[in-house]
XYZ file of C-alpha atoms in Angstrom:
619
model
C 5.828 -106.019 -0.136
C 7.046 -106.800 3.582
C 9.383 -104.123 4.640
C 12.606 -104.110 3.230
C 12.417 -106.146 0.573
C 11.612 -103.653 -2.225
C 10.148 -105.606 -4.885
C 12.094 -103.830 -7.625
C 15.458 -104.090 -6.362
C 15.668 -101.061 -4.155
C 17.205 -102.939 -1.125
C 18.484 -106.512 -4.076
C 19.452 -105.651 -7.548
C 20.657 -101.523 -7.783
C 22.213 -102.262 -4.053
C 24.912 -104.351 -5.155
C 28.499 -103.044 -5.988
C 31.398 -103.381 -8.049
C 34.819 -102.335 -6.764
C 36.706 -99.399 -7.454
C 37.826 -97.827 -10.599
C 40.489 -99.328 -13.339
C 43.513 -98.027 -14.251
C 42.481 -95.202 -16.623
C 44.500 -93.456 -19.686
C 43.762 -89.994 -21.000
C 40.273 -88.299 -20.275
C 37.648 -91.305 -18.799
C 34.231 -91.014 -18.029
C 34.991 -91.190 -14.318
C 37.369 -87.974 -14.821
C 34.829 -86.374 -17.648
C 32.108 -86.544 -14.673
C 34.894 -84.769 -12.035
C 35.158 -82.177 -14.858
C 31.435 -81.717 -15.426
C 30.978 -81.123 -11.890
C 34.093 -78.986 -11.459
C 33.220 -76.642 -14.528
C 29.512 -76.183 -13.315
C 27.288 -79.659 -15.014
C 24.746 -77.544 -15.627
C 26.357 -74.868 -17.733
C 28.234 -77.622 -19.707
C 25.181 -79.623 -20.241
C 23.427 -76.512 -21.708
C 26.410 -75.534 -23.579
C 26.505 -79.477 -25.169
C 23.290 -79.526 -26.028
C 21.175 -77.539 -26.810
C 21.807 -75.767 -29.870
C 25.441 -76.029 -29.659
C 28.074 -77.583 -32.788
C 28.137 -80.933 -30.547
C 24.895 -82.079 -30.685
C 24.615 -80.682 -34.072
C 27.233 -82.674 -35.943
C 26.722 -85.482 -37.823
C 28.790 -88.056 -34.982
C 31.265 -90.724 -36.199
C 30.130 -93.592 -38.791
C 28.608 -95.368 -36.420
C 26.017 -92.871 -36.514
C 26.159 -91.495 -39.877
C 24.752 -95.490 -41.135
C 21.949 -95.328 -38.623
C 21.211 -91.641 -39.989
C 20.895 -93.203 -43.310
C 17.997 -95.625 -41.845
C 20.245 -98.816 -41.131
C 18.552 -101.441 -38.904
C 19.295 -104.913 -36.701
C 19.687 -107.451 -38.643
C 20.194 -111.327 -37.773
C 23.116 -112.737 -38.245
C 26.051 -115.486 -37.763
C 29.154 -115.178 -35.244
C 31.511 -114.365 -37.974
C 29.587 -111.427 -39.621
C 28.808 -109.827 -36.178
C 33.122 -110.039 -35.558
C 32.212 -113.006 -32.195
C 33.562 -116.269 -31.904
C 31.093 -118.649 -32.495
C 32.505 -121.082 -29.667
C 32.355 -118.903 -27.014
C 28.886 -117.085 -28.278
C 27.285 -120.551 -28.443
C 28.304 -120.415 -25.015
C 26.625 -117.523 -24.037
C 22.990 -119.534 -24.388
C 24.619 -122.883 -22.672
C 25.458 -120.454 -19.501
C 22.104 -119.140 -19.732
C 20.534 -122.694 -20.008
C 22.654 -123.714 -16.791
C 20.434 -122.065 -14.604
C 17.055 -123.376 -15.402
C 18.649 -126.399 -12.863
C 18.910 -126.177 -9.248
C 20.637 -122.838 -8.713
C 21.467 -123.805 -6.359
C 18.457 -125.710 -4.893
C 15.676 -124.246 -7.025
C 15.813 -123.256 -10.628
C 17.057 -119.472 -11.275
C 14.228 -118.732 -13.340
C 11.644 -120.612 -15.213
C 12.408 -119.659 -18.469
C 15.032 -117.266 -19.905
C 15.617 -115.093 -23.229
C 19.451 -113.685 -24.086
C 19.936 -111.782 -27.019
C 23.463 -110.913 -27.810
C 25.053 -108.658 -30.586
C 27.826 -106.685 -32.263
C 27.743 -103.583 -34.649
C 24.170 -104.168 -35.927
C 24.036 -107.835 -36.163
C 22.594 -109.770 -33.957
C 24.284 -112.930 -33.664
C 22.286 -114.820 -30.874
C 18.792 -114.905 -29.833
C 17.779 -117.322 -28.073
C 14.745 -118.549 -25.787
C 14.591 -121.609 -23.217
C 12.896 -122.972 -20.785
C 8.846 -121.307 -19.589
C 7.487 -118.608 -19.875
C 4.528 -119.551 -17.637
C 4.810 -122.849 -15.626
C 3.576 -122.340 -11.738
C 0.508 -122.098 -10.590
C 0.916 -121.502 -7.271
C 3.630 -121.295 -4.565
C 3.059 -122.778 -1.070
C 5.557 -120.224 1.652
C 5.232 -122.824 4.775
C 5.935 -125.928 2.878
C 8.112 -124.273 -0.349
C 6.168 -126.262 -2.187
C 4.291 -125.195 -5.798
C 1.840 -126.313 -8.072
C 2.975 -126.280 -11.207
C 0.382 -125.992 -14.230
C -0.395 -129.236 -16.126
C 2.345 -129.619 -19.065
C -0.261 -129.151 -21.569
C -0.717 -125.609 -20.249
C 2.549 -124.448 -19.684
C 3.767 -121.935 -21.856
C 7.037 -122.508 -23.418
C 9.548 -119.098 -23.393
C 9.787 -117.872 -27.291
C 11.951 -115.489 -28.608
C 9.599 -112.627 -28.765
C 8.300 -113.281 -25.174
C 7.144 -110.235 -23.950
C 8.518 -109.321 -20.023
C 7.959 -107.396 -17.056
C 11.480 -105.157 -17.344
C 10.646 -103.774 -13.864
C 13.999 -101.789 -12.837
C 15.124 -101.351 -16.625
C 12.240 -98.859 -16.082
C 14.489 -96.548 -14.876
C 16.528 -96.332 -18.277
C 13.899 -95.110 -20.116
C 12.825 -92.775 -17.140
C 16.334 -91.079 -17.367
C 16.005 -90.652 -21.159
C 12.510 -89.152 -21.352
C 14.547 -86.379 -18.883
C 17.733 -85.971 -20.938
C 15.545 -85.230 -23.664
C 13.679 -82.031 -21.919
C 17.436 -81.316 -20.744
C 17.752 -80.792 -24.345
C 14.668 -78.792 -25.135
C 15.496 -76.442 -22.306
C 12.504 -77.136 -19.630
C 15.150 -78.861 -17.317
C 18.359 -78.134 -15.818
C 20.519 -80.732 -14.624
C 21.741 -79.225 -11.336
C 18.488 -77.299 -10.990
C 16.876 -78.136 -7.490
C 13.442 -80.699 -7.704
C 11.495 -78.362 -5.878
C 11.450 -75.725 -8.549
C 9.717 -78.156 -10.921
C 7.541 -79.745 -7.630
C 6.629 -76.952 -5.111
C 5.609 -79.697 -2.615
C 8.741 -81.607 -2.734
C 10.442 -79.833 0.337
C 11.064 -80.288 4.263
C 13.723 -82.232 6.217
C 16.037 -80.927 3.054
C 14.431 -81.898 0.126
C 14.661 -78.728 -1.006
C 18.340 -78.755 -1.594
C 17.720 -82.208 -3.724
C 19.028 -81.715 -7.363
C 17.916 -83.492 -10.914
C 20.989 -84.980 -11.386
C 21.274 -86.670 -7.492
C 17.883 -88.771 -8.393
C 19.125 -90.069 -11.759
C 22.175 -91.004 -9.770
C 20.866 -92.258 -6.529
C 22.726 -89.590 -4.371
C 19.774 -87.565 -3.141
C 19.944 -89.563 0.340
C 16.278 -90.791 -0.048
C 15.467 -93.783 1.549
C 15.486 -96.760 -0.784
C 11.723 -96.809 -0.599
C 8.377 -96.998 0.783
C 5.144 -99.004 0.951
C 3.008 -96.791 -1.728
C 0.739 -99.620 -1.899
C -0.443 -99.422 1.764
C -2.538 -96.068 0.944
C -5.521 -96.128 -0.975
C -5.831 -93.068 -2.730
C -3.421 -91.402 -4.997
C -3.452 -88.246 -2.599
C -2.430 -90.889 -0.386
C 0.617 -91.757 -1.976
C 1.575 -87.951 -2.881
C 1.437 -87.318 0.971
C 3.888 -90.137 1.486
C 6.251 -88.681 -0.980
C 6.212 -85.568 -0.207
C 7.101 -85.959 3.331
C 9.570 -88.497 2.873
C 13.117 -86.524 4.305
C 16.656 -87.380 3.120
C 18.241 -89.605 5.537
C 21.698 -88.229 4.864
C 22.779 -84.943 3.455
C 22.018 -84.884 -0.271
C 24.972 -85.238 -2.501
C 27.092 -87.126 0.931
C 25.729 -91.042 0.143
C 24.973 -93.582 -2.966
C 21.737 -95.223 -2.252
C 19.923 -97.182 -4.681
C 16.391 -95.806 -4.363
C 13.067 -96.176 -6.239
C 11.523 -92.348 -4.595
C 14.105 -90.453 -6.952
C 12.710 -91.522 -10.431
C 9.315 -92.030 -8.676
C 9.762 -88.461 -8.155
C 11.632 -87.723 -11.436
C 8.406 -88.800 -13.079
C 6.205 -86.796 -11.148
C 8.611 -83.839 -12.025
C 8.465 -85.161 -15.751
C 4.517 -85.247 -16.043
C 4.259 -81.687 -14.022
C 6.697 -79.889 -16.743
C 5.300 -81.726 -20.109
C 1.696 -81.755 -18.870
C 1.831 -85.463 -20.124
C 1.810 -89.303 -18.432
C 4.635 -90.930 -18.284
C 3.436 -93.573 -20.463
C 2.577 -91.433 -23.324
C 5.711 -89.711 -23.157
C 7.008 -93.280 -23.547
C 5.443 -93.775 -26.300
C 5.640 -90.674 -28.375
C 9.272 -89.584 -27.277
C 10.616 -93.236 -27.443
C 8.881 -96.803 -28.008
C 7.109 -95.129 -31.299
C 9.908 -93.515 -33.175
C 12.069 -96.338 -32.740
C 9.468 -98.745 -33.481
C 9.739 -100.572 -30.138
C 5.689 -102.079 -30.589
C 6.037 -104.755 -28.256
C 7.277 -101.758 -25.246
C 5.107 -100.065 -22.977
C 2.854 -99.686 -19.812
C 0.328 -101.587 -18.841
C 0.211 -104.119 -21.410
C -3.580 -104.804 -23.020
C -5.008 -108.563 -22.268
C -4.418 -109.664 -25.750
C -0.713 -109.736 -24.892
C -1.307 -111.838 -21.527
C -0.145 -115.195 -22.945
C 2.932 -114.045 -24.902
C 3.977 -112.175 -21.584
C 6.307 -114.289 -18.762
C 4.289 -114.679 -15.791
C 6.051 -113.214 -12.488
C 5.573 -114.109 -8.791
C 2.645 -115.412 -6.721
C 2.511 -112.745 -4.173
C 1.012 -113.541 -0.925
C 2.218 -112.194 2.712
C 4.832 -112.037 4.324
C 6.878 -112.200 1.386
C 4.845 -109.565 -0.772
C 2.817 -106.512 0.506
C -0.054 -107.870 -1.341
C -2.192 -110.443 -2.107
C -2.622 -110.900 -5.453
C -1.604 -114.654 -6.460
C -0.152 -115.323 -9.662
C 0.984 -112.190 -11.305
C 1.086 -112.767 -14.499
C 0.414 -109.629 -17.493
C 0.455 -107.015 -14.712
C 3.072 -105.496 -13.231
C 5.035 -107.286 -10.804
C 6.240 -104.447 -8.577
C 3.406 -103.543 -5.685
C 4.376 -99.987 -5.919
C 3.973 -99.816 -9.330
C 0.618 -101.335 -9.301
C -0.551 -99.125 -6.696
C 0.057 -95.964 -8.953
C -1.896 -97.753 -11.671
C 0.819 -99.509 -13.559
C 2.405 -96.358 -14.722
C 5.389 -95.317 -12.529
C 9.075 -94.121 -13.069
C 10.963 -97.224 -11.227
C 9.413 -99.515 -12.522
C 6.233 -101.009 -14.831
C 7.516 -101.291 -18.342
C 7.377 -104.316 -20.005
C 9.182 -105.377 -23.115
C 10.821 -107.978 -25.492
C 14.442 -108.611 -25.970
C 14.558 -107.437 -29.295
C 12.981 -103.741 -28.531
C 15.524 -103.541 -25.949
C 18.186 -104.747 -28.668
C 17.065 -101.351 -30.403
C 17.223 -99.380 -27.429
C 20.932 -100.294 -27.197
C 21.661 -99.980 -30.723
C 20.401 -96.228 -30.791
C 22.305 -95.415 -28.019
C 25.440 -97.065 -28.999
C 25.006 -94.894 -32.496
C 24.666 -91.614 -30.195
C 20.637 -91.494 -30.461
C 19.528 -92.742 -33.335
C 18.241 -95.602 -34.922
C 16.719 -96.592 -38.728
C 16.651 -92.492 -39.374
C 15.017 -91.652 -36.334
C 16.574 -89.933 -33.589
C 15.564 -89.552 -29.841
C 18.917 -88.011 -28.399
C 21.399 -86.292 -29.484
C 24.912 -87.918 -29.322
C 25.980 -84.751 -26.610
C 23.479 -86.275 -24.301
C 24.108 -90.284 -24.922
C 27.617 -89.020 -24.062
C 26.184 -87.409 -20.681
C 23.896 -90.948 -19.979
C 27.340 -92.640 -19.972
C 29.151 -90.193 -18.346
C 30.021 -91.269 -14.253
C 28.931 -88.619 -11.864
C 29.787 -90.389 -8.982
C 33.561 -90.176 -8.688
C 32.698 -88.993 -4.755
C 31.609 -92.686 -4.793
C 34.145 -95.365 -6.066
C 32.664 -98.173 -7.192
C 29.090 -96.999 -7.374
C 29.654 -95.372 -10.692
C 26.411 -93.435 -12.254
C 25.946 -92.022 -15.300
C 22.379 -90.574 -15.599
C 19.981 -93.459 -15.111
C 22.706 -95.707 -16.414
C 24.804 -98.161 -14.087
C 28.576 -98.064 -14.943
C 31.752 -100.198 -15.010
C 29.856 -102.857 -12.777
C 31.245 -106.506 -12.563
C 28.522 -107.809 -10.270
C 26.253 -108.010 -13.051
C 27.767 -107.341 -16.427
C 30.822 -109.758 -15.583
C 33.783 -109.691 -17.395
C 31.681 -106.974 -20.259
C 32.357 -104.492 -17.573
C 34.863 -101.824 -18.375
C 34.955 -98.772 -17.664
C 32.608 -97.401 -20.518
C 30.137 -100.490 -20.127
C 26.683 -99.176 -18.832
C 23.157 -100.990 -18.416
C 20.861 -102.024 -15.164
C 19.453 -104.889 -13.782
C 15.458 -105.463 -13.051
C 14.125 -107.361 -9.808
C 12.311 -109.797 -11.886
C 15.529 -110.660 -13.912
C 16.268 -108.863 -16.207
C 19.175 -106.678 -17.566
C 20.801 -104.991 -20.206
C 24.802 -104.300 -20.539
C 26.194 -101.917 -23.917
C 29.922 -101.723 -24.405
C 31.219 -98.845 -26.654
C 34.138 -100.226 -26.223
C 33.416 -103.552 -28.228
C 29.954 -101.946 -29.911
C 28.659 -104.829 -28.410
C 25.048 -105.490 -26.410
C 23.835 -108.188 -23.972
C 20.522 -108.704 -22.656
C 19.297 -111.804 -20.350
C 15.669 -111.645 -19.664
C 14.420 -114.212 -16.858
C 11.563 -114.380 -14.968
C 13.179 -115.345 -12.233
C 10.764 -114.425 -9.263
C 8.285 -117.331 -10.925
C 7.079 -118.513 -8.612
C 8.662 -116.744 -5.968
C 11.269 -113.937 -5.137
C 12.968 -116.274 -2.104
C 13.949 -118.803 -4.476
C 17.256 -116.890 -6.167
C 19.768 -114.539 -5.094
C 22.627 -112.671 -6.461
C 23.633 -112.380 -10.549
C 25.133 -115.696 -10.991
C 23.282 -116.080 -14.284
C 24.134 -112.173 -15.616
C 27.855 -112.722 -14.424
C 28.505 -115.962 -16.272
C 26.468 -114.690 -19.865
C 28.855 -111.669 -19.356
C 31.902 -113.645 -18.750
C 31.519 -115.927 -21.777
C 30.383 -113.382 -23.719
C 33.210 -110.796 -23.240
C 35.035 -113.993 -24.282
C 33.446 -113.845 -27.667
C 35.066 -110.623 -28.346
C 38.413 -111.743 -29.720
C 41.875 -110.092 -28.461
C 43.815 -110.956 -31.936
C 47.430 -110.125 -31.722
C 49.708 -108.192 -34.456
C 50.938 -111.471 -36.159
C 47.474 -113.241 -35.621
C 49.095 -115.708 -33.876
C 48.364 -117.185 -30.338
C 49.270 -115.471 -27.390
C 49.571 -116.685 -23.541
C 46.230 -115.974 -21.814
C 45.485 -116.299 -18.306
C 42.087 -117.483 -18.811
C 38.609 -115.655 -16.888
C 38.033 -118.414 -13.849
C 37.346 -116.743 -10.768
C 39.942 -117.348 -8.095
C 42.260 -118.413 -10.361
C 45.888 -117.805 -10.365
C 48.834 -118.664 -12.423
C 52.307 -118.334 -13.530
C 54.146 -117.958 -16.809
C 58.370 -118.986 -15.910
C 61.497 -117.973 -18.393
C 63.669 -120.720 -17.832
C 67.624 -119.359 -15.907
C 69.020 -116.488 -17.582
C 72.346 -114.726 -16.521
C 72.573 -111.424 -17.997
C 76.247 -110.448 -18.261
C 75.634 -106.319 -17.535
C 73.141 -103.990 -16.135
C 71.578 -103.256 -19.458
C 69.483 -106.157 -20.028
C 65.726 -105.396 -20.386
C 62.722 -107.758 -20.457
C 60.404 -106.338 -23.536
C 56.805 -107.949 -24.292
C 53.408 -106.915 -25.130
C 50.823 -107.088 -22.916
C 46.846 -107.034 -22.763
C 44.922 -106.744 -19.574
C 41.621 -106.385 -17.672
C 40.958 -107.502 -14.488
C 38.702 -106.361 -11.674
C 40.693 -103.383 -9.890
C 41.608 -104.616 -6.784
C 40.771 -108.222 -7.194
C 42.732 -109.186 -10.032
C 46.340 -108.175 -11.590
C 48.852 -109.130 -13.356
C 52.436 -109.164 -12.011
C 55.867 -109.264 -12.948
C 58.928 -111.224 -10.771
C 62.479 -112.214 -10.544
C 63.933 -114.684 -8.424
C 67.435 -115.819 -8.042
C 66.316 -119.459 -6.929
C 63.301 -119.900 -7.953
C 61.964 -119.851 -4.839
C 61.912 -116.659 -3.128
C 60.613 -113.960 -5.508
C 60.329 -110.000 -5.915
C 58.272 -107.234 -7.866
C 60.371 -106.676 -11.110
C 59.215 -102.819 -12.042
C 58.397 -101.961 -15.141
C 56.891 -99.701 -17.334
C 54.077 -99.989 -20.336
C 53.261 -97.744 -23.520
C 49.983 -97.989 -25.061
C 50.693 -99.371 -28.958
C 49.144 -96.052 -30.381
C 51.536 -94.232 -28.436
C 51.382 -91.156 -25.942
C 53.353 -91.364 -22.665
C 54.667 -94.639 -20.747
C 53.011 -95.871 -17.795
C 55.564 -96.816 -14.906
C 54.430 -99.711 -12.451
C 57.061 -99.665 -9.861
C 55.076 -102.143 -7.271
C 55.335 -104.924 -10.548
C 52.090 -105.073 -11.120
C 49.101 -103.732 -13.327
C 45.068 -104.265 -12.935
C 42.617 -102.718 -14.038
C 41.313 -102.197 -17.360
C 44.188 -101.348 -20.333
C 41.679 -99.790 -23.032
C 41.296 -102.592 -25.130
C 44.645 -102.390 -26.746
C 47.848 -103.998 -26.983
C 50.682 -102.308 -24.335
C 54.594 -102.819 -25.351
C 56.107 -103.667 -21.646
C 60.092 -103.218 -20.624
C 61.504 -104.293 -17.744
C 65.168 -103.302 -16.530
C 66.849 -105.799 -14.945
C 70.067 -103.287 -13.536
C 73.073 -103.633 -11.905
C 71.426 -105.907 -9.285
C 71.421 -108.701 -11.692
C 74.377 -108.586 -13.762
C 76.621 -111.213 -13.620
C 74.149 -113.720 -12.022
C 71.450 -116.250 -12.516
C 68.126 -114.665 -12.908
C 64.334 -116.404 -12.981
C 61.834 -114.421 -14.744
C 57.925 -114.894 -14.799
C 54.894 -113.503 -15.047
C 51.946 -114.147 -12.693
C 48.293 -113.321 -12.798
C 46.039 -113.449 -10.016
C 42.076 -113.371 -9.848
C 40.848 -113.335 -5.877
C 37.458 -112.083 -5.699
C 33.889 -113.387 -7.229
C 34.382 -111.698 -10.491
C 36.939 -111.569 -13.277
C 37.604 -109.559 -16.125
C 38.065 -110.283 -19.932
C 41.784 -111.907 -18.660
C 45.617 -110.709 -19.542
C 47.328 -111.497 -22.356
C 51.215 -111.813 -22.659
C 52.876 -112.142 -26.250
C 56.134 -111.973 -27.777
C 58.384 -112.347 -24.910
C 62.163 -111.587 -25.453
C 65.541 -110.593 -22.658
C 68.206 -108.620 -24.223
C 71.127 -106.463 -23.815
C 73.343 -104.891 -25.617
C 75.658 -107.552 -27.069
C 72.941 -110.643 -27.044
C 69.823 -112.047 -27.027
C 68.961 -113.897 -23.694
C 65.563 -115.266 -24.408
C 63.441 -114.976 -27.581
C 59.776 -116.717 -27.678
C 59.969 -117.097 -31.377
C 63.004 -119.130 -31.208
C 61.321 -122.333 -30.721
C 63.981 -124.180 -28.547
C 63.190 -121.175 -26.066
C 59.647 -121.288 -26.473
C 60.207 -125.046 -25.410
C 61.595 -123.673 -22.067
C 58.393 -121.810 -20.741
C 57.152 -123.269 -17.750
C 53.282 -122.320 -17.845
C 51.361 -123.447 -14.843
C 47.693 -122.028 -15.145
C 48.656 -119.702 -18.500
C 47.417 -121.280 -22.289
C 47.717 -120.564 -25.878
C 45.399 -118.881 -27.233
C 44.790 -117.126 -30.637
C 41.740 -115.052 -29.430
């Protein structure tokens, strides 16, 4: 691996960020984390779990049914509570990208699984699993493998998860949280004398399972050839900032988490995968080092050759991918898992039921509550749970929200859960076949995520449609009342309102004009429809993420228009790369005292809305 490239995303896919933090009601994960930290995380992690009435209790339904042995099951749209349109759509997205991407293909071949509750409503494979032979770096050329020996992608392909390593990394240390033989704020170095110098020392468990020790993002493992070798370079590798100052994405924390892991259990780190995790769950097609018997139901990766890799290996293909990783013999903490879509479909569904899954339980809910939980609020937008990635648009799309977590892996793969929804989404690609050069970015993760957050239905009150301002990036819009001329400084605006947008890239916004021309901020305020305390918005606009649930908005119109001709309208506005699930604007009425102005159920009114980038929409 040439120097700065990490092979498993160190310096591509955990670098990337989403921006800052939605508009949050009542206690979030971003303020839970603040709290956590405030109160001592340690004390409240011990007083969560182990032992205590939290992790004892029986959870919510959710994970009562998976107590009582409740597993996947296939099923259609309907019975999973998806649109079938837009989950159809999920797989065409998906499909897009085995065409120039722009130039070469994405990937080669691709898997998404996708899933509400415990159905899983799509599963679907495309494209190969193994078609190049060889790759060519002065002429970009490859050789692909006669057609007659390809190997076409299948459901149940079997793939190199590489960074999604890190999940199960994170959970094999939650669970000796629980069992009392690690401490969440306790420093490393009590668990690994030899992890000190330069301020190592200081480093804590929780800054490497959130990327704020201030390691470097990595280091060439593979260049030594001993395993004393590699020790040495890890244990004098110094922070680069002060721990707990910086976010930085690096493979040396759960590199080191799962040297700390295997010196406190007395265990490997793939056994403890399998006994703590891939066998209670019955995830059989998950683990280390898969045998040769699995080679051709496995994706083949890259052809690494110099400069581009550190090694020279040719076609990778049943190995792991990362060099690291196969310089510490397949087994490592960052990466070297591989796995199917389905086993990772369990994964999610256990955590999304607080632990457990078909009657077996690997966490308790206290500490799938603590995996979700964001410990970064020093670090807006960079959100961390522990292990888990939160609230992230630049790979979960419009699925992000502020209780969405998941990760991405450098060969292209990822996994996004939303408690929000009970919903799961997993795109596996092998998209460094034939070479890592040949893609960039998340365009494939974004747009699954986007059309599959669409598949979620918004339904209104009355089940009716509602104005929507659609999910297109860069979009923008506006929703017009036609002249109104409120006769006193009582009139009011009142509609309800649904919205989720990227903070800081996307809003929605409310205006008056007198001419239709030159427009202002109309303040208002909104009040969630379960109740609680209104939210005031006196700048006009709102973005972020609303919770999910339907807000009753009011708008004053005072003295300032009383007695004169008024334009009304609403505008939404999308301006970065990502979007969220869109706003929603329904039942629109202006009133005062003595009349109604405007009424969108009256249908001559209704026949007066000007809508220029706003539709219908009954989901």
């Amino acid at each position: 691996m040439a120097a700065g490239t990490g092979a498993d995303g160190a310096t591509g896919e955990g670098a990337q960020a989403a921006g800052g933090p939605g508009q949050g009601h009542g206690l979030s994960r971003r303020r839970l984390g603040a709290r956590l930290l405030a109160l001592g995380g340690v004390l409240v992690l011990h007083a969560a779990l182990p032992g205590s009435s939290a992790g004892a209790a029986g959870g919510g339904p959710a994970e009562r049914r998976a107590l009582q042995g409740l597993r996947l099951r296939y099923g259609s749209a309907r019975q999973a509570g998806l649109l079938d349109r837009h989950l159809e759509g999920v797989a065409d997205e998906a499909r897009r990208f085995l065409g120039p991407s722009p130039e070469h293909p994405y990937y080669a071949g691709a898997v998404v699984l996708a899933g509400r509750g415990r159905t899983i409503a799509l599963h679907r494979a495309m494209g190969d699993a193994v078609r190049y032979a060889d790759y060519d770096g002065r002429t970009d050329r490859v050789r692909e493998f006669p057609a007659a020996e390809r190997i076409a992608m299948a459901e149940d392909t079997v793939f190199d998860l590489a960074s999604l390593t890190k999940l199960f990394t994170s959970i094999l240390a939650v669970q000796q949280m629980e069992r009392g033989r690690l401490e969440l704020e306790a420093p490393v170095c009590r668990y690994l004398p030899l992890f000190t110098g330069g301020g190592k020392e200081v480093i804590t468990v929780r800054q490497l399972l959130t990327h704020t020790s201030g390691l470097r993002s990595w280091a060439p493992f593979y260049r030594e050839s001993t395993r004393e070798g590699r020790l040495r370079l890890l244990w004098s590798v110094q922070p680069q900032e002060t721990p707990g100052t910086v976010y930085r994405y690096s493979d040396l924390n759960l590199i080191t988490l799962q040297l700390l892991l295997e010196q406190i259990t007395g265990r490997t780190l793939d056994d403890l995968l399998r006994d703590e995790i891939t066998a209670p769950l019955g995830m059989h097609r998950t683990r280390y080092n898969p045998p040769r018997s699995w080679r051709r139901g496995t994706a083949a990766t890259e052809v690494q050759r110099p400069p581009w890799s550190g090694l020279d290996r040719g076609l990778v293909w049943g190995e792991v991918h990362d060099e690291n990783a196969y310089a510490l013999g397949g087994v490592a903490g960052h990466a070297g898992v591989f796995g199917t879509a389905f086993d990772l479909a369990v994964l999610a569904r256990a955590l999304l039921d607080g632990g457990v899954y078909a009657g077996r339980r690997i966490l308790r809910p206290a500490s799938v509550e603590l995996l979700f939980t964001d410990y970064n609020t020093s670090f807006p937008g960079d959100d961390h749970g522990l292990g888990f990635e939160l609230y992230q648009h630049w790979y979960m799309g419009a699925m992000a929200t502020p209780h969405s977590a998941g990760h991405t892996g450098f060969t292209g793969t990822s996994l996004v859960l939303d408690p929000s929804t009970d919903s799961f989404l997993i795109l596996l690609g092998n998209s460094v076949h034939p070479v890592r050069t040949w893609r960039a970015g998340s365009a494939p993760r974004v747009a699954v995520g986007n059309r599959f957050a669409r598949a979620v239905p918004v339904r209104t009150r009355h089940g009716g449609p509602a104005w929507f301002s659609g999910t297109t990036p860069g979009a923008s819009g506006t929703l017009t009342l036609p002249p109104l001329t409120p006769a006193t400084a009582a009139a009011r605006l009142r509609c309800a309102v649904w919205w989720d947008t990227v903070p800081g890239e996307g809003a929605l916004h409310l205006e008056a004009s007198p001419d239709g021309e030159h427009w202002q901020p109309l303040p208002f305020t909104t009040l969630r429809s379960t109740g609680g305390t209104p939210e005031t918005w006196p700048g006009g606009s709102a973005s972020g993420w609303s919770g999910r649930i339907w807000h009753r908005l009011e708008a004053p119109l005072t003295a300032a228009w009383a007695g004169r001709e008024v334009r009304l309208r609403f505008r939404h506005t999308a301006t970065g790369r990502y979007v969220g699930r869109g706003i929603y604007v329904d039942l629109i009425r202006v009133a005062e005292p003595a009349r109604l102005l405007f009424a969108e159920d009256r249908p001559a009114d209704a026949a007066r809305l000007e809508p220029a980038g706003w539709t219908r929409s009954a989901d």
